[in-house]
Each structure stands twice: as C-alpha cells, then as structure tokens.
Short mmCIF file of N, CA and C in Angstrom, two decimals:
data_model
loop_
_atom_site.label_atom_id
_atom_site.label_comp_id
_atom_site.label_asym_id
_atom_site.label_seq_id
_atom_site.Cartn_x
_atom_site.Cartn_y
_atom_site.Cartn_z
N UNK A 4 -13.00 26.14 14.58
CA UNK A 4 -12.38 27.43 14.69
C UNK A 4 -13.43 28.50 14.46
N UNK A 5 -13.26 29.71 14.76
CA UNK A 5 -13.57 30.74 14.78
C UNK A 5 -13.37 31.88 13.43
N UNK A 6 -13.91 32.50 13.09
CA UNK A 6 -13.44 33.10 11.75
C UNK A 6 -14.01 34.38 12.16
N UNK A 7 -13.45 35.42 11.79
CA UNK A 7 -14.16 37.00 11.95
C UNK A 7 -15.52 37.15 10.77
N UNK A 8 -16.17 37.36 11.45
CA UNK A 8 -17.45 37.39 10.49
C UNK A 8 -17.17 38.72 9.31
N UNK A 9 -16.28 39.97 9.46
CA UNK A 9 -16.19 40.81 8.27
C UNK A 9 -14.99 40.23 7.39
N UNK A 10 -13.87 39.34 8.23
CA UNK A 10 -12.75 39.05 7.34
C UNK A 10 -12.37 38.04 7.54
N UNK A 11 -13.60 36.53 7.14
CA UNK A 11 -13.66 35.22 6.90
C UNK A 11 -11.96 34.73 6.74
N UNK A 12 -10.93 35.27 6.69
CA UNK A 12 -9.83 35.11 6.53
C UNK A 12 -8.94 34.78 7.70
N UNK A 13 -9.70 35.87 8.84
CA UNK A 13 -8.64 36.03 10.04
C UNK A 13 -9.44 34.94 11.03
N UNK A 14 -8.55 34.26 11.67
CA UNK A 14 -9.23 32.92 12.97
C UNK A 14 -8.58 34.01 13.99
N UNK A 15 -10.52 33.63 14.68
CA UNK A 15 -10.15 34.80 15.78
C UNK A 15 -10.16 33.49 17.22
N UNK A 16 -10.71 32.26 17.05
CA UNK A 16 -10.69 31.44 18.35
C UNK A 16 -10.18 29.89 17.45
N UNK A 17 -9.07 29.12 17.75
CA UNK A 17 -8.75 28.00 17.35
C UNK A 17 -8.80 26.52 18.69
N UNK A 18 -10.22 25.88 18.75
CA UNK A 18 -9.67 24.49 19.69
C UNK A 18 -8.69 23.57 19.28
N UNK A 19 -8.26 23.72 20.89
CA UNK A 19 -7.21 23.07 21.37
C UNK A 19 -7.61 21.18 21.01
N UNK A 20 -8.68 20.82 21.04
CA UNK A 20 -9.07 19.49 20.76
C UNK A 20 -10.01 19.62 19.58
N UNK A 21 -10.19 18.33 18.79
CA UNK A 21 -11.18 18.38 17.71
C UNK A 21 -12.56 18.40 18.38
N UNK A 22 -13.20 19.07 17.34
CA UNK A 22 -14.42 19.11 17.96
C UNK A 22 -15.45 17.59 17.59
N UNK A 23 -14.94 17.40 16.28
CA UNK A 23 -15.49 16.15 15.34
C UNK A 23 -14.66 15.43 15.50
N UNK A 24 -14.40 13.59 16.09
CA UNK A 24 -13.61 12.61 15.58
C UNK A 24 -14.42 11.76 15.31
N UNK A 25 -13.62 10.82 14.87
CA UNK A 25 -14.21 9.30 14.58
C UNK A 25 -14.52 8.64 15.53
N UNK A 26 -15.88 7.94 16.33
CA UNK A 26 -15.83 7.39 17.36
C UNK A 26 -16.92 6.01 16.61
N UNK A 27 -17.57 6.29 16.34
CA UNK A 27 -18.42 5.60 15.84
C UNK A 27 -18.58 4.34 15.04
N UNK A 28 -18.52 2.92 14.62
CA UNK A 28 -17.97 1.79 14.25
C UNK A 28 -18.11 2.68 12.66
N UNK A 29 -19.53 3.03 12.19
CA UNK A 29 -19.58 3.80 10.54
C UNK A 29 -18.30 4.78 10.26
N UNK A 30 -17.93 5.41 11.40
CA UNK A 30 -17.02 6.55 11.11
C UNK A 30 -15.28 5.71 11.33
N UNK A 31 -15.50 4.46 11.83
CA UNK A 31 -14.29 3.94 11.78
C UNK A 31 -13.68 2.95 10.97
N UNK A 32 -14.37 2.67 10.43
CA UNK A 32 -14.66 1.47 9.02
C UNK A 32 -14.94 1.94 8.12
N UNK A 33 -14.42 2.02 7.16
CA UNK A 33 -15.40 2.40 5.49
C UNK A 33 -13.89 2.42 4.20
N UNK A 34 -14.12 3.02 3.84
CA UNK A 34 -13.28 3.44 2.38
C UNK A 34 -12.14 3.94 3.24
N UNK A 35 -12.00 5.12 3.73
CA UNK A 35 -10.70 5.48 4.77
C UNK A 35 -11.70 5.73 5.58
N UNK A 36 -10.86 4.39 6.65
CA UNK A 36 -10.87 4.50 7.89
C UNK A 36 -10.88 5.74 9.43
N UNK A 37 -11.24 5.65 10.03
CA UNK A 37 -10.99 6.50 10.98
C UNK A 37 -11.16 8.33 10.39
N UNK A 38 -12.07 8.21 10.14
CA UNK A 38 -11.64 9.58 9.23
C UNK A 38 -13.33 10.58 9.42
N UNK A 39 -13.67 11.68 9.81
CA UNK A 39 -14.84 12.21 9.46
C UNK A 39 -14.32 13.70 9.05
N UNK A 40 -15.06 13.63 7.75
CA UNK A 40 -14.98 15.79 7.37
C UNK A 40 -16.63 16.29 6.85
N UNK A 41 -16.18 16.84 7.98
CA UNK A 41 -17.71 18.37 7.82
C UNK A 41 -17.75 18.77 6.49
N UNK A 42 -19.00 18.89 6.10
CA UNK A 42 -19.14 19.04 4.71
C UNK A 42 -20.07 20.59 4.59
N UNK A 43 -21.19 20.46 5.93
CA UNK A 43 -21.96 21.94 5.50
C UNK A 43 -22.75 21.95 7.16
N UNK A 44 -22.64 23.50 7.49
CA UNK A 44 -22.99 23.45 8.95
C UNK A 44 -24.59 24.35 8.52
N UNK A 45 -25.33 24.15 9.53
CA UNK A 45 -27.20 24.91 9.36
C UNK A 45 -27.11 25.65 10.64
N UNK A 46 -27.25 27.20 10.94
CA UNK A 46 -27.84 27.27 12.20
C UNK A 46 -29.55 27.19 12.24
N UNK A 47 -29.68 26.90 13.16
CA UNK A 47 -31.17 26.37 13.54
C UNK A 47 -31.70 27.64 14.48
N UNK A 48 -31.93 28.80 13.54
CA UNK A 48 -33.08 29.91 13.57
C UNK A 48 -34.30 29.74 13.86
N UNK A 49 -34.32 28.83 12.31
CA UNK A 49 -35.73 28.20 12.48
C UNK A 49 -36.38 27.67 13.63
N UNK A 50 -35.87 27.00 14.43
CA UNK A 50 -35.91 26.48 15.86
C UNK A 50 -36.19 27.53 17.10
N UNK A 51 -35.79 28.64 16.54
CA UNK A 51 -35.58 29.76 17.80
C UNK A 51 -34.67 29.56 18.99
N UNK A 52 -33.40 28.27 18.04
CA UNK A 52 -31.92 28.03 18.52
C UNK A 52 -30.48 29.17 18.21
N UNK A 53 -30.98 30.25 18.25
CA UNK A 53 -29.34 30.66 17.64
C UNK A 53 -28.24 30.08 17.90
N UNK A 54 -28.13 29.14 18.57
CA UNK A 54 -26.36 29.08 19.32
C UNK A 54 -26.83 27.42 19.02
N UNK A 55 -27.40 26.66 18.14
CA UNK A 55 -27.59 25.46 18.12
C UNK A 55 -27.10 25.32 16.50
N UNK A 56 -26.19 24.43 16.08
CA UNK A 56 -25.60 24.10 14.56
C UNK A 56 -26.28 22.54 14.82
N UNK A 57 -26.64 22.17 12.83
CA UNK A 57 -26.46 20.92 12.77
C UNK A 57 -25.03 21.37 11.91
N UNK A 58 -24.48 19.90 12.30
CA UNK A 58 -22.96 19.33 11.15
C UNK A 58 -23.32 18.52 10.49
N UNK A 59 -23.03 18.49 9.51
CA UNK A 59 -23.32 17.70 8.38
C UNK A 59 -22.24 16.72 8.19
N UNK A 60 -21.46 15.83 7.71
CA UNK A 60 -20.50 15.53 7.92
C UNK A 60 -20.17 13.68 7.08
N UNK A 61 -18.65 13.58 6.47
CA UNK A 61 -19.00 12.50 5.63
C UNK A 61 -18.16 11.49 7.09
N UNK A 62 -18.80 10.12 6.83
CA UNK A 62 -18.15 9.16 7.43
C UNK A 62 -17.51 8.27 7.22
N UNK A 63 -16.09 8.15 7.17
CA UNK A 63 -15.06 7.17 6.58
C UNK A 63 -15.24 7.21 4.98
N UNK A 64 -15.69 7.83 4.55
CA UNK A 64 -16.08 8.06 2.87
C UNK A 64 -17.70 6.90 2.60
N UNK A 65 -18.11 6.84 3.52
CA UNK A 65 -18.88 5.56 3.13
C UNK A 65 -20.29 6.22 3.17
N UNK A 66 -20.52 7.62 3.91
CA UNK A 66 -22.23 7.69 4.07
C UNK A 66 -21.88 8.78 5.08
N UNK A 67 -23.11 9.70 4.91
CA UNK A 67 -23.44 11.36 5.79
C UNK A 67 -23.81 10.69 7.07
N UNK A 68 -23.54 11.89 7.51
CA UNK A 68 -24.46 12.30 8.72
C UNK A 68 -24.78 13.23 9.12
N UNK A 69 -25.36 13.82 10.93
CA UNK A 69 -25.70 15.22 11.17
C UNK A 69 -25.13 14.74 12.87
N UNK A 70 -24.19 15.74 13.09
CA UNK A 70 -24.37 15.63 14.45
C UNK A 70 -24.69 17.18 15.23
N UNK A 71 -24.95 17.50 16.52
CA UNK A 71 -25.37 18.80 16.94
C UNK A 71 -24.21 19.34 17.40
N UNK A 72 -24.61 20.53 17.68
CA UNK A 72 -23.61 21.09 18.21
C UNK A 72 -23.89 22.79 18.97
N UNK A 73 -23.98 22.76 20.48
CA UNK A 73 -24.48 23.82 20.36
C UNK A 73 -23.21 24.90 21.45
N UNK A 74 -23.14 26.07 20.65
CA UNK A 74 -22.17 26.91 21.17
C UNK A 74 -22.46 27.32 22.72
N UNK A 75 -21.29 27.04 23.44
CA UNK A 75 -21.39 27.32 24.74
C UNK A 75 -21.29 29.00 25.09
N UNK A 76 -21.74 29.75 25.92
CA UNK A 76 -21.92 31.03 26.29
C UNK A 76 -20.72 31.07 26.13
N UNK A 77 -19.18 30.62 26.65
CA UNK A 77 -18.29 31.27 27.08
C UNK A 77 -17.29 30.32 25.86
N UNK A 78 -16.45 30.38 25.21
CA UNK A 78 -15.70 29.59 24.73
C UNK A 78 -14.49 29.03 25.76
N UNK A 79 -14.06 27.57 25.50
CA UNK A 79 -13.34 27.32 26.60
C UNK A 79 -11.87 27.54 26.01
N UNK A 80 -10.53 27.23 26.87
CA UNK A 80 -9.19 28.24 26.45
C UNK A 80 -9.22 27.30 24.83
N UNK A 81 -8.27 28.05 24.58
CA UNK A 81 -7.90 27.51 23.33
C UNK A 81 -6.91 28.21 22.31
N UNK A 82 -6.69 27.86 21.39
CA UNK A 82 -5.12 28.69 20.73
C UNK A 82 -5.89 29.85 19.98
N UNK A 83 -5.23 31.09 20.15
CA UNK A 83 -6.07 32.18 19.01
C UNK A 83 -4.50 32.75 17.99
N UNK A 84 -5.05 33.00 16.75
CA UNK A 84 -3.78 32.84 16.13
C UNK A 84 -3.02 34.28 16.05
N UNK A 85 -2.36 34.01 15.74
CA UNK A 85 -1.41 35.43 15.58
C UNK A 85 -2.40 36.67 14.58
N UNK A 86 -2.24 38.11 15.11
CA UNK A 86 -2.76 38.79 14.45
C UNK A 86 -2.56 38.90 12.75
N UNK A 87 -3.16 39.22 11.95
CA UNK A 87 -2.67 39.13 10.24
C UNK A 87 -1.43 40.74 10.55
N UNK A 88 -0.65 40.25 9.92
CA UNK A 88 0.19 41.07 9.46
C UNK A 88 -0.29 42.69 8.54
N UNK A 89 0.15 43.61 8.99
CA UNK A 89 -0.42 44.67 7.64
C UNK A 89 0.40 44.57 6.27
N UNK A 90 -0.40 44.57 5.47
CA UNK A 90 0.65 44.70 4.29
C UNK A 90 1.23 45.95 3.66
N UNK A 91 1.92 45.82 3.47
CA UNK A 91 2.80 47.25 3.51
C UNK A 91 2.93 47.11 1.66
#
C-alpha cells in the first residue's frame, strides 16, 4: 500500500493482489507454514536507484530474507480507500 508521505495515516493506493507471498519451499515450511511478513524496507539511493526497495522479510518464522522490488512509473489499478473523514 501506499501511505501519504505528510499523513502516514491516510492509504492513498491499496493492491488489489499481494505483493509478497509464500512461494518458496523456506517460505512454505517452517514454524508457520505458508506465511511471509516484511519486517523493514531500504530504498537504494545509495545505488542511484530511487524507485528500487530491498524487502526484508521473515520466512515461515524460520529465517530472513531480501527480496527487490522496484516501483513501476505508473501504478497498476487497484483499490484506493475512502477519503478520512473530518472530524468535527
């Protein structure tokens, strides 16, 4: 997902598919099964990648990893959520 960079609160782009699953025999076997969660994302500046992330990410509870990920120019459709409400 997408988050507004001044108000980390509001999702401004939500995919329609995961971006991360389990495909992998490590990510499908372990402590719980079938299971991967992102733990800490890097953009790669350093690289003179702006639009290139590593994911960091645990596998089945058993052991890290890094997979890439690099943002496409255009985002493809996907659900964007309802505006935040004002509070009154």
């Amino acid at each position: 997902m997408v988050l507004s960079k001044n108000h980390p609160q509001v999702i401004q782009y939500r995919s329609t598919e995961p971006v991360l699953k389990p495909e992998l025999l490590k990510e499908r076997s372990g402590t719980i099964a079938n299971v991967v969660f992102p733990t800490g994302i890097d953009r790669r500046d350093d690289l003179g990648s702006p639009d290139r992330f590593d994911v960091y990410y645990g596998m089945a509870d058993t052991g890290l990893a890094v997979a890439r990920l690099d943002l496409p120019e255009f985002l493809p459709p996907g659900a964007i959520a309802d505006p935040p409400q004002a509070k009154i």
